[in-house]
Amino acid sequence: MNFQAHGAGQFKPGTRLRHYKGGLYVVVGSCLIETTLKPGIPYQPQQGDMQHVTWMRPISDF
């Protein structure tokens, strides 16, 4: 399946994000949330002991 989530263009894979509390994250790609079909952004932390975990938030949270 190939899709472009509305607004995901500003969050291309490799984009680095800094959380307002200081954490650094890198965007992994884009996704659809299965239950709502709304666009989401998967990302990974770049510090700490959870770097191997991929997290996801709705694009509206960004």
mmCIF file with all atom_site columns, N, CA and C in Angstrom:
data_model
loop_
_atom_site.group_PDB
_atom_site.id
_atom_site.type_symbol
_atom_site.label_atom_id
_atom_site.label_alt_id
_atom_site.label_comp_id
_atom_site.label_asym_id
_atom_site.label_entity_id
_atom_site.label_seq_id
_atom_site.pdbx_PDB_ins_code
_atom_site.Cartn_x
_atom_site.Cartn_y
_atom_site.Cartn_z
_atom_site.occupancy
_atom_site.B_iso_or_equiv
_atom_site.pdbx_formal_charge
_atom_site.auth_seq_id
_atom_site.auth_comp_id
_atom_site.auth_asym_id
_atom_site.auth_atom_id
_atom_site.pdbx_PDB_model_num
ATOM 1   N N  . MET A 1 1  ? 0.851  -1.177 0.000  1.00 0.00 ? 1  MET A N  1
ATOM 2   C CA . MET A 1 1  ? 0.000  0.000  0.000  1.00 0.00 ? 1  MET A CA 1
ATOM 3   C C  . MET A 1 1  ? 0.892  1.234  0.000  1.00 0.00 ? 1  MET A C  1
ATOM 4   N N  . ASN A 1 2  ? 0.619  2.137  -0.902 1.00 0.00 ? 2  ASN A N  1
ATOM 5   C CA . ASN A 1 2  ? 1.382  3.374  -0.981 1.00 0.00 ? 2  ASN A CA 1
ATOM 6   C C  . ASN A 1 2  ? 0.426  4.540  -0.737 1.00 0.00 ? 2  ASN A C  1
ATOM 7   N N  . PHE A 1 3  ? 0.724  5.386  0.221  1.00 0.00 ? 3  PHE A N  1
ATOM 8   C CA . PHE A 1 3  ? -0.142 6.521  0.529  1.00 0.00 ? 3  PHE A CA 1
ATOM 9   C C  . PHE A 1 3  ? 0.700  7.674  1.034  1.00 0.00 ? 3  PHE A C  1
ATOM 10  N N  . GLN A 1 4  ? 0.145  8.844  0.986  1.00 0.00 ? 4  GLN A N  1
ATOM 11  C CA . GLN A 1 4  ? 0.787  10.028 1.553  1.00 0.00 ? 4  GLN A CA 1
ATOM 12  C C  . GLN A 1 4  ? -0.197 10.642 2.533  1.00 0.00 ? 4  GLN A C  1
ATOM 13  N N  . ALA A 1 5  ? 0.080  10.508 3.811  1.00 0.00 ? 5  ALA A N  1
ATOM 14  C CA . ALA A 1 5  ? -0.793 11.064 4.835  1.00 0.00 ? 5  ALA A CA 1
ATOM 15  C C  . ALA A 1 5  ? -0.766 12.585 4.747  1.00 0.00 ? 5  ALA A C  1
ATOM 16  N N  . HIS A 1 6  ? -1.925 13.206 4.833  1.00 0.00 ? 6  HIS A N  1
ATOM 17  C CA . HIS A 1 6  ? -2.026 14.655 4.777  1.00 0.00 ? 6  HIS A CA 1
ATOM 18  C C  . HIS A 1 6  ? -1.185 15.274 5.882  1.00 0.00 ? 6  HIS A C  1
ATOM 19  N N  . GLY A 1 7  ? -0.251 16.139 5.518  1.00 0.00 ? 7  GLY A N  1
ATOM 20  C CA . GLY A 1 7  ? 0.609  16.802 6.490  1.00 0.00 ? 7  GLY A CA 1
ATOM 21  C C  . GLY A 1 7  ? 1.864  16.040 6.839  1.00 0.00 ? 7  GLY A C  1
ATOM 22  N N  . ALA A 1 8  ? 2.009  14.804 6.343  1.00 0.00 ? 8  ALA A N  1
ATOM 23  C CA . ALA A 1 8  ? 3.176  13.995 6.691  1.00 0.00 ? 8  ALA A CA 1
ATOM 24  C C  . ALA A 1 8  ? 4.437  14.461 5.991  1.00 0.00 ? 8  ALA A C  1
ATOM 25  N N  . GLY A 1 9  ? 4.318  15.268 4.938  1.00 0.00 ? 9  GLY A N  1
ATOM 26  C CA . GLY A 1 9  ? 5.475  15.724 4.184  1.00 0.00 ? 9  GLY A CA 1
ATOM 27  C C  . GLY A 1 9  ? 6.508  16.454 5.020  1.00 0.00 ? 9  GLY A C  1
ATOM 28  N N  . GLN A 1 10 ? 6.075  17.147 6.053  1.00 0.00 ? 10 GLN A N  1
ATOM 29  C CA . GLN A 1 10 ? 7.017  17.867 6.900  1.00 0.00 ? 10 GLN A CA 1
ATOM 30  C C  . GLN A 1 10 ? 7.717  16.929 7.878  1.00 0.00 ? 10 GLN A C  1
ATOM 31  N N  . PHE A 1 11 ? 7.289  15.671 7.950  1.00 0.00 ? 11 PHE A N  1
ATOM 32  C CA . PHE A 1 11 ? 7.874  14.680 8.853  1.00 0.00 ? 11 PHE A CA 1
ATOM 33  C C  . PHE A 1 11 ? 8.438  13.512 8.051  1.00 0.00 ? 11 PHE A C  1
ATOM 34  N N  . LYS A 1 12 ? 9.350  13.789 7.141  1.00 0.00 ? 12 LYS A N  1
ATOM 35  C CA . LYS A 1 12 ? 9.959  12.752 6.308  1.00 0.00 ? 12 LYS A CA 1
ATOM 36  C C  . LYS A 1 12 ? 10.869 11.873 7.161  1.00 0.00 ? 12 LYS A C  1
ATOM 37  N N  . PRO A 1 13 ? 11.028 10.595 6.763  1.00 0.00 ? 13 PRO A N  1
ATOM 38  C CA . PRO A 1 13 ? 11.946 9.724  7.507  1.00 0.00 ? 13 PRO A CA 1
ATOM 39  C C  . PRO A 1 13 ? 13.316 10.372 7.643  1.00 0.00 ? 13 PRO A C  1
ATOM 40  N N  . GLY A 1 14 ? 13.860 10.289 8.840  1.00 0.00 ? 14 GLY A N  1
ATOM 41  C CA . GLY A 1 14 ? 15.153 10.897 9.122  1.00 0.00 ? 14 GLY A CA 1
ATOM 42  C C  . GLY A 1 14 ? 15.062 12.276 9.746  1.00 0.00 ? 14 GLY A C  1
ATOM 43  N N  . THR A 1 15 ? 13.862 12.893 9.710  1.00 0.00 ? 15 THR A N  1
ATOM 44  C CA . THR A 1 15 ? 13.674 14.203 10.337 1.00 0.00 ? 15 THR A CA 1
ATOM 45  C C  . THR A 1 15 ? 13.911 14.072 11.838 1.00 0.00 ? 15 THR A C  1
ATOM 46  N N  . ARG A 1 16 ? 14.702 14.971 12.388 1.00 0.00 ? 16 ARG A N  1
ATOM 47  C CA . ARG A 1 16 ? 14.972 14.969 13.831 1.00 0.00 ? 16 ARG A CA 1
ATOM 48  C C  . ARG A 1 16 ? 14.051 15.977 14.513 1.00 0.00 ? 16 ARG A C  1
ATOM 49  N N  . LEU A 1 17 ? 13.492 15.557 15.617 1.00 0.00 ? 17 LEU A N  1
ATOM 50  C CA . LEU A 1 17 ? 12.572 16.398 16.391 1.00 0.00 ? 17 LEU A CA 1
ATOM 51  C C  . LEU A 1 17 ? 13.094 16.535 17.816 1.00 0.00 ? 17 LEU A C  1
ATOM 52  N N  . ARG A 1 18 ? 12.967 17.716 18.387 1.00 0.00 ? 18 ARG A N  1
ATOM 53  C CA . ARG A 1 18 ? 13.331 17.925 19.780 1.00 0.00 ? 18 ARG A CA 1
ATOM 54  C C  . ARG A 1 18 ? 12.052 18.207 20.557 1.00 0.00 ? 18 ARG A C  1
ATOM 55  N N  . HIS A 1 19 ? 11.795 17.394 21.577 1.00 0.00 ? 19 HIS A N  1
ATOM 56  C CA . HIS A 1 19 ? 10.634 17.567 22.447 1.00 0.00 ? 19 HIS A CA 1
ATOM 57  C C  . HIS A 1 19 ? 10.852 18.798 23.319 1.00 0.00 ? 19 HIS A C  1
ATOM 58  N N  . TYR A 1 20 ? 9.785  19.446 23.709 1.00 0.00 ? 20 TYR A N  1
ATOM 59  C CA . TYR A 1 20 ? 9.926  20.654 24.525 1.00 0.00 ? 20 TYR A CA 1
ATOM 60  C C  . TYR A 1 20 ? 10.600 20.369 25.865 1.00 0.00 ? 20 TYR A C  1
ATOM 61  N N  . LYS A 1 21 ? 10.606 19.101 26.310 1.00 0.00 ? 21 LYS A N  1
ATOM 62  C CA . LYS A 1 21 ? 11.289 18.735 27.549 1.00 0.00 ? 21 LYS A CA 1
ATOM 63  C C  . LYS A 1 21 ? 12.746 18.356 27.302 1.00 0.00 ? 21 LYS A C  1
ATOM 64  N N  . GLY A 1 22 ? 13.183 18.391 26.026 1.00 0.00 ? 22 GLY A N  1
ATOM 65  C CA . GLY A 1 22 ? 14.591 18.182 25.721 1.00 0.00 ? 22 GLY A CA 1
ATOM 66  C C  . GLY A 1 22 ? 14.937 16.907 24.976 1.00 0.00 ? 22 GLY A C  1
ATOM 67  N N  . GLY A 1 23 ? 14.039 15.922 24.943 1.00 0.00 ? 23 GLY A N  1
ATOM 68  C CA . GLY A 1 23 ? 14.341 14.660 24.270 1.00 0.00 ? 23 GLY A CA 1
ATOM 69  C C  . GLY A 1 23 ? 14.521 14.832 22.765 1.00 0.00 ? 23 GLY A C  1
ATOM 70  N N  . LEU A 1 24 ? 15.411 14.009 22.184 1.00 0.00 ? 24 LEU A N  1
ATOM 71  C CA . LEU A 1 24 ? 15.658 14.044 20.752 1.00 0.00 ? 24 LEU A CA 1
ATOM 72  C C  . LEU A 1 24 ? 15.106 12.770 20.123 1.00 0.00 ? 24 LEU A C  1
ATOM 73  N N  . TYR A 1 25 ? 14.369 12.919 19.012 1.00 0.00 ? 25 TYR A N  1
ATOM 74  C CA . TYR A 1 25 ? 13.711 11.803 18.346 1.00 0.00 ? 25 TYR A CA 1
ATOM 75  C C  . TYR A 1 25 ? 13.945 11.901 16.851 1.00 0.00 ? 25 TYR A C  1
ATOM 76  N N  . VAL A 1 26 ? 13.853 10.746 16.161 1.00 0.00 ? 26 VAL A N  1
ATOM 77  C CA . VAL A 1 26 ? 13.974 10.734 14.702 1.00 0.00 ? 26 VAL A CA 1
ATOM 78  C C  . VAL A 1 26 ? 12.726 10.058 14.123 1.00 0.00 ? 26 VAL A C  1
ATOM 79  N N  . VAL A 1 27 ? 12.179 10.668 13.067 1.00 0.00 ? 27 VAL A N  1
ATOM 80  C CA . VAL A 1 27 ? 10.991 10.145 12.392 1.00 0.00 ? 27 VAL A CA 1
ATOM 81  C C  . VAL A 1 27 ? 11.382 8.908  11.597 1.00 0.00 ? 27 VAL A C  1
ATOM 82  N N  . VAL A 1 28 ? 10.595 7.842  11.727 1.00 0.00 ? 28 VAL A N  1
ATOM 83  C CA . VAL A 1 28 ? 10.844 6.581  11.032 1.00 0.00 ? 28 VAL A CA 1
ATOM 84  C C  . VAL A 1 28 ? 10.099 6.539  9.697  1.00 0.00 ? 28 VAL A C  1
ATOM 85  N N  . GLY A 1 29 ? 8.918  7.128  9.646  1.00 0.00 ? 29 GLY A N  1
ATOM 86  C CA . GLY A 1 29 ? 8.108  7.107  8.428  1.00 0.00 ? 29 GLY A CA 1
ATOM 87  C C  . GLY A 1 29 ? 6.754  7.718  8.691  1.00 0.00 ? 29 GLY A C  1
ATOM 88  N N  . SER A 1 30 ? 5.749  7.210  7.997  1.00 0.00 ? 30 SER A N  1
ATOM 89  C CA . SER A 1 30 ? 4.377  7.631  8.252  1.00 0.00 ? 30 SER A CA 1
ATOM 90  C C  . SER A 1 30 ? 3.511  6.380  8.280  1.00 0.00 ? 30 SER A C  1
ATOM 91  N N  . CYS A 1 31 ? 2.343  6.483  8.885  1.00 0.00 ? 31 CYS A N  1
ATOM 92  C CA . CYS A 1 31 ? 1.479  5.309  9.026  1.00 0.00 ? 31 CYS A CA 1
ATOM 93  C C  . CYS A 1 31 ? 0.028  5.757  9.123  1.00 0.00 ? 31 CYS A C  1
ATOM 94  N N  . LEU A 1 32 ? -0.846 4.780  9.078  1.00 0.00 ? 32 LEU A N  1
ATOM 95  C CA . LEU A 1 32 ? -2.260 5.001  9.362  1.00 0.00 ? 32 LEU A CA 1
ATOM 96  C C  . LEU A 1 32 ? -2.589 4.281  10.657 1.00 0.00 ? 32 LEU A C  1
ATOM 97  N N  . ILE A 1 33 ? -3.355 4.931  11.517 1.00 0.00 ? 33 ILE A N  1
ATOM 98  C CA . ILE A 1 33 ? -3.794 4.301  12.755 1.00 0.00 ? 33 ILE A CA 1
ATOM 99  C C  . ILE A 1 33 ? -4.943 3.370  12.391 1.00 0.00 ? 33 ILE A C  1
ATOM 100 N N  . GLU A 1 34 ? -4.782 2.095  12.683 1.00 0.00 ? 34 GLU A N  1
ATOM 101 C CA . GLU A 1 34 ? -5.716 1.073  12.224 1.00 0.00 ? 34 GLU A CA 1
ATOM 102 C C  . GLU A 1 34 ? -7.167 1.333  12.632 1.00 0.00 ? 34 GLU A C  1
ATOM 103 N N  . THR A 1 35 ? -7.391 1.730  13.858 1.00 0.00 ? 35 THR A N  1
ATOM 104 C CA . THR A 1 35 ? -8.759 1.878  14.349 1.00 0.00 ? 35 THR A CA 1
ATOM 105 C C  . THR A 1 35 ? -9.478 3.109  13.818 1.00 0.00 ? 35 THR A C  1
ATOM 106 N N  . THR A 1 36 ? -8.711 4.149  13.451 1.00 0.00 ? 36 THR A N  1
ATOM 107 C CA . THR A 1 36 ? -9.341 5.403  13.018 1.00 0.00 ? 36 THR A CA 1
ATOM 108 C C  . THR A 1 36 ? -9.034 5.771  11.568 1.00 0.00 ? 36 THR A C  1
ATOM 109 N N  . LEU A 1 37 ? -8.014 5.142  10.986 1.00 0.00 ? 37 LEU A N  1
ATOM 110 C CA . LEU A 1 37 ? -7.507 5.454  9.651  1.00 0.00 ? 37 LEU A CA 1
ATOM 111 C C  . LEU A 1 37 ? -6.982 6.885  9.541  1.00 0.00 ? 37 LEU A C  1
ATOM 112 N N  . LYS A 1 38 ? -6.648 7.486  10.687 1.00 0.00 ? 38 LYS A N  1
ATOM 113 C CA . LYS A 1 38 ? -6.032 8.809  10.693 1.00 0.00 ? 38 LYS A CA 1
ATOM 114 C C  . LYS A 1 38 ? -4.525 8.651  10.543 1.00 0.00 ? 38 LYS A C  1
ATOM 115 N N  . PRO A 1 39 ? -3.840 9.659  9.964  1.00 0.00 ? 39 PRO A N  1
ATOM 116 C CA . PRO A 1 39 ? -2.394 9.550  9.776  1.00 0.00 ? 39 PRO A CA 1
ATOM 117 C C  . PRO A 1 39 ? -1.633 9.637  11.094 1.00 0.00 ? 39 PRO A C  1
ATOM 118 N N  . GLY A 1 40 ? -0.534 8.895  11.149 1.00 0.00 ? 40 GLY A N  1
ATOM 119 C CA . GLY A 1 40 ? 0.324  8.897  12.327 1.00 0.00 ? 40 GLY A CA 1
ATOM 120 C C  . GLY A 1 40 ? 1.779  9.021  11.924 1.00 0.00 ? 40 GLY A C  1
ATOM 121 N N  . ILE A 1 41 ? 2.621  9.313  12.910 1.00 0.00 ? 41 ILE A N  1
ATOM 122 C CA . ILE A 1 41 ? 4.057  9.446  12.696 1.00 0.00 ? 41 ILE A CA 1
ATOM 123 C C  . ILE A 1 41 ? 4.773  8.491  13.650 1.00 0.00 ? 41 ILE A C  1
ATOM 124 N N  . PRO A 1 42 ? 5.434  7.450  13.121 1.00 0.00 ? 42 PRO A N  1
ATOM 125 C CA . PRO A 1 42 ? 6.264  6.595  13.972 1.00 0.00 ? 42 PRO A CA 1
ATOM 126 C C  . PRO A 1 42 ? 7.637  7.254  14.171 1.00 0.00 ? 42 PRO A C  1
ATOM 127 N N  . TYR A 1 43 ? 8.168  7.156  15.381 1.00 0.00 ? 43 TYR A N  1
ATOM 128 C CA . TYR A 1 43 ? 9.448  7.797  15.687 1.00 0.00 ? 43 TYR A CA 1
ATOM 129 C C  . TYR A 1 43 ? 10.203 6.981  16.727 1.00 0.00 ? 43 TYR A C  1
ATOM 130 N N  . GLN A 1 44 ? 11.510 7.211  16.830 1.00 0.00 ? 44 GLN A N  1
ATOM 131 C CA . GLN A 1 44 ? 12.344 6.522  17.806 1.00 0.00 ? 44 GLN A CA 1
ATOM 132 C C  . GLN A 1 44 ? 13.167 7.531  18.599 1.00 0.00 ? 44 GLN A C  1
ATOM 133 N N  . PRO A 1 45 ? 13.308 7.291  19.906 1.00 0.00 ? 45 PRO A N  1
ATOM 134 C CA . PRO A 1 45 ? 14.164 8.161  20.714 1.00 0.00 ? 45 PRO A CA 1
ATOM 135 C C  . PRO A 1 45 ? 15.620 7.972  20.320 1.00 0.00 ? 45 PRO A C  1
ATOM 136 N N  . GLN A 1 46 ? 16.420 9.016  20.466 1.00 0.00 ? 46 GLN A N  1
ATOM 137 C CA . GLN A 1 46 ? 17.835 8.977  20.118 1.00 0.00 ? 46 GLN A CA 1
ATOM 138 C C  . GLN A 1 46 ? 18.737 8.989  21.349 1.00 0.00 ? 46 GLN A C  1
ATOM 139 N N  . GLN A 1 47 ? 18.156 8.792  22.526 1.00 0.00 ? 47 GLN A N  1
ATOM 140 C CA . GLN A 1 47 ? 18.926 8.713  23.757 1.00 0.00 ? 47 GLN A CA 1
ATOM 141 C C  . GLN A 1 47 ? 18.174 7.832  24.741 1.00 0.00 ? 47 GLN A C  1
ATOM 142 N N  . GLY A 1 48 ? 18.840 7.398  25.781 1.00 0.00 ? 48 GLY A N  1
ATOM 143 C CA . GLY A 1 48 ? 18.200 6.576  26.799 1.00 0.00 ? 48 GLY A CA 1
ATOM 144 C C  . GLY A 1 48 ? 18.200 5.091  26.449 1.00 0.00 ? 48 GLY A C  1
ATOM 145 N N  . ASP A 1 49 ? 17.512 4.316  27.263 1.00 0.00 ? 49 ASP A N  1
ATOM 146 C CA . ASP A 1 49 ? 17.523 2.865  27.097 1.00 0.00 ? 49 ASP A CA 1
ATOM 147 C C  . ASP A 1 49 ? 16.359 2.333  26.261 1.00 0.00 ? 49 ASP A C  1
ATOM 148 N N  . MET A 1 50 ? 15.609 3.201  25.602 1.00 0.00 ? 50 MET A N  1
ATOM 149 C CA . MET A 1 50 ? 14.469 2.769  24.779 1.00 0.00 ? 50 MET A CA 1
ATOM 150 C C  . MET A 1 50 ? 14.679 3.082  23.298 1.00 0.00 ? 50 MET A C  1
ATOM 151 N N  . GLN A 1 51 ? 15.928 3.214  22.856 1.00 0.00 ? 51 GLN A N  1
ATOM 152 C CA . GLN A 1 51 ? 16.206 3.580  21.473 1.00 0.00 ? 51 GLN A CA 1
ATOM 153 C C  . GLN A 1 51 ? 15.743 2.519  20.481 1.00 0.00 ? 51 GLN A C  1
ATOM 154 N N  . HIS A 1 52 ? 15.608 1.284  20.918 1.00 0.00 ? 52 HIS A N  1
ATOM 155 C CA . HIS A 1 52 ? 15.186 0.195  20.043 1.00 0.00 ? 52 HIS A CA 1
ATOM 156 C C  . HIS A 1 52 ? 13.663 0.148  19.854 1.00 0.00 ? 52 HIS A C  1
ATOM 157 N N  . VAL A 1 53 ? 12.930 0.959  20.599 1.00 0.00 ? 53 VAL A N  1
ATOM 158 C CA . VAL A 1 53 ? 11.461 0.956  20.544 1.00 0.00 ? 53 VAL A CA 1
ATOM 159 C C  . VAL A 1 53 ? 10.974 2.022  19.563 1.00 0.00 ? 53 VAL A C  1
ATOM 160 N N  . THR A 1 54 ? 10.041 1.648  18.700 1.00 0.00 ? 54 THR A N  1
ATOM 161 C CA . THR A 1 54 ? 9.407  2.614  17.803 1.00 0.00 ? 54 THR A CA 1
ATOM 162 C C  . THR A 1 54 ? 8.070  3.015  18.410 1.00 0.00 ? 54 THR A C  1
ATOM 163 N N  . TRP A 1 55 ? 7.882  4.307  18.569 1.00 0.00 ? 55 TRP A N  1
ATOM 164 C CA . TRP A 1 55 ? 6.654  4.866  19.130 1.00 0.00 ? 55 TRP A CA 1
ATOM 165 C C  . TRP A 1 55 ? 5.853  5.502  17.995 1.00 0.00 ? 55 TRP A C  1
ATOM 166 N N  . MET A 1 56 ? 4.578  5.782  18.227 1.00 0.00 ? 56 MET A N  1
ATOM 167 C CA . MET A 1 56 ? 3.737  6.408  17.213 1.00 0.00 ? 56 MET A CA 1
ATOM 168 C C  . MET A 1 56 ? 2.779  7.374  17.892 1.00 0.00 ? 56 MET A C  1
ATOM 169 N N  . ARG A 1 57 ? 2.576  8.499  17.228 1.00 0.00 ? 57 ARG A N  1
ATOM 170 C CA . ARG A 1 57 ? 1.571  9.478  17.680 1.00 0.00 ? 57 ARG A CA 1
ATOM 171 C C  . ARG A 1 57 ? 0.798  9.940  16.462 1.00 0.00 ? 57 ARG A C  1
ATOM 172 N N  . PRO A 1 58 ? -0.459 10.317 16.669 1.00 0.00 ? 58 PRO A N  1
ATOM 173 C CA . PRO A 1 58 ? -1.218 10.903 15.560 1.00 0.00 ? 58 PRO A CA 1
ATOM 174 C C  . PRO A 1 58 ? -0.525 12.174 15.063 1.00 0.00 ? 58 PRO A C  1
ATOM 175 N N  . ILE A 1 59 ? -0.585 12.414 13.784 1.00 0.00 ? 59 ILE A N  1
ATOM 176 C CA . ILE A 1 59 ? 0.073  13.589 13.206 1.00 0.00 ? 59 ILE A CA 1
ATOM 177 C C  . ILE A 1 59 ? -0.474 14.879 13.815 1.00 0.00 ? 59 ILE A C  1
ATOM 178 N N  . SER A 1 60 ? -1.707 14.844 14.273 1.00 0.00 ? 60 SER A N  1
ATOM 179 C CA . SER A 1 60 ? -2.303 16.038 14.885 1.00 0.00 ? 60 SER A CA 1
ATOM 180 C C  . SER A 1 60 ? -1.597 16.411 16.187 1.00 0.00 ? 60 SER A C  1
ATOM 181 N N  . ASP A 1 61 ? -0.883 15.477 16.818 1.00 0.00 ? 61 ASP A N  1
ATOM 182 C CA . ASP A 1 61 ? -0.136 15.777 18.050 1.00 0.00 ? 61 ASP A CA 1
ATOM 183 C C  . ASP A 1 61 ? 1.124  16.587 17.775 1.00 0.00 ? 61 ASP A C  1
ATOM 184 N N  . PHE A 1 62 ? 1.545  16.636 16.520 1.00 0.00 ? 62 PHE A N  1
ATOM 185 C CA . PHE A 1 62 ? 2.753  17.370 16.178 1.00 0.00 ? 62 PHE A CA 1
ATOM 186 C C  . PHE A 1 62 ? 2.404  18.777 15.728 1.00 0.00 ? 62 PHE A C  1
#
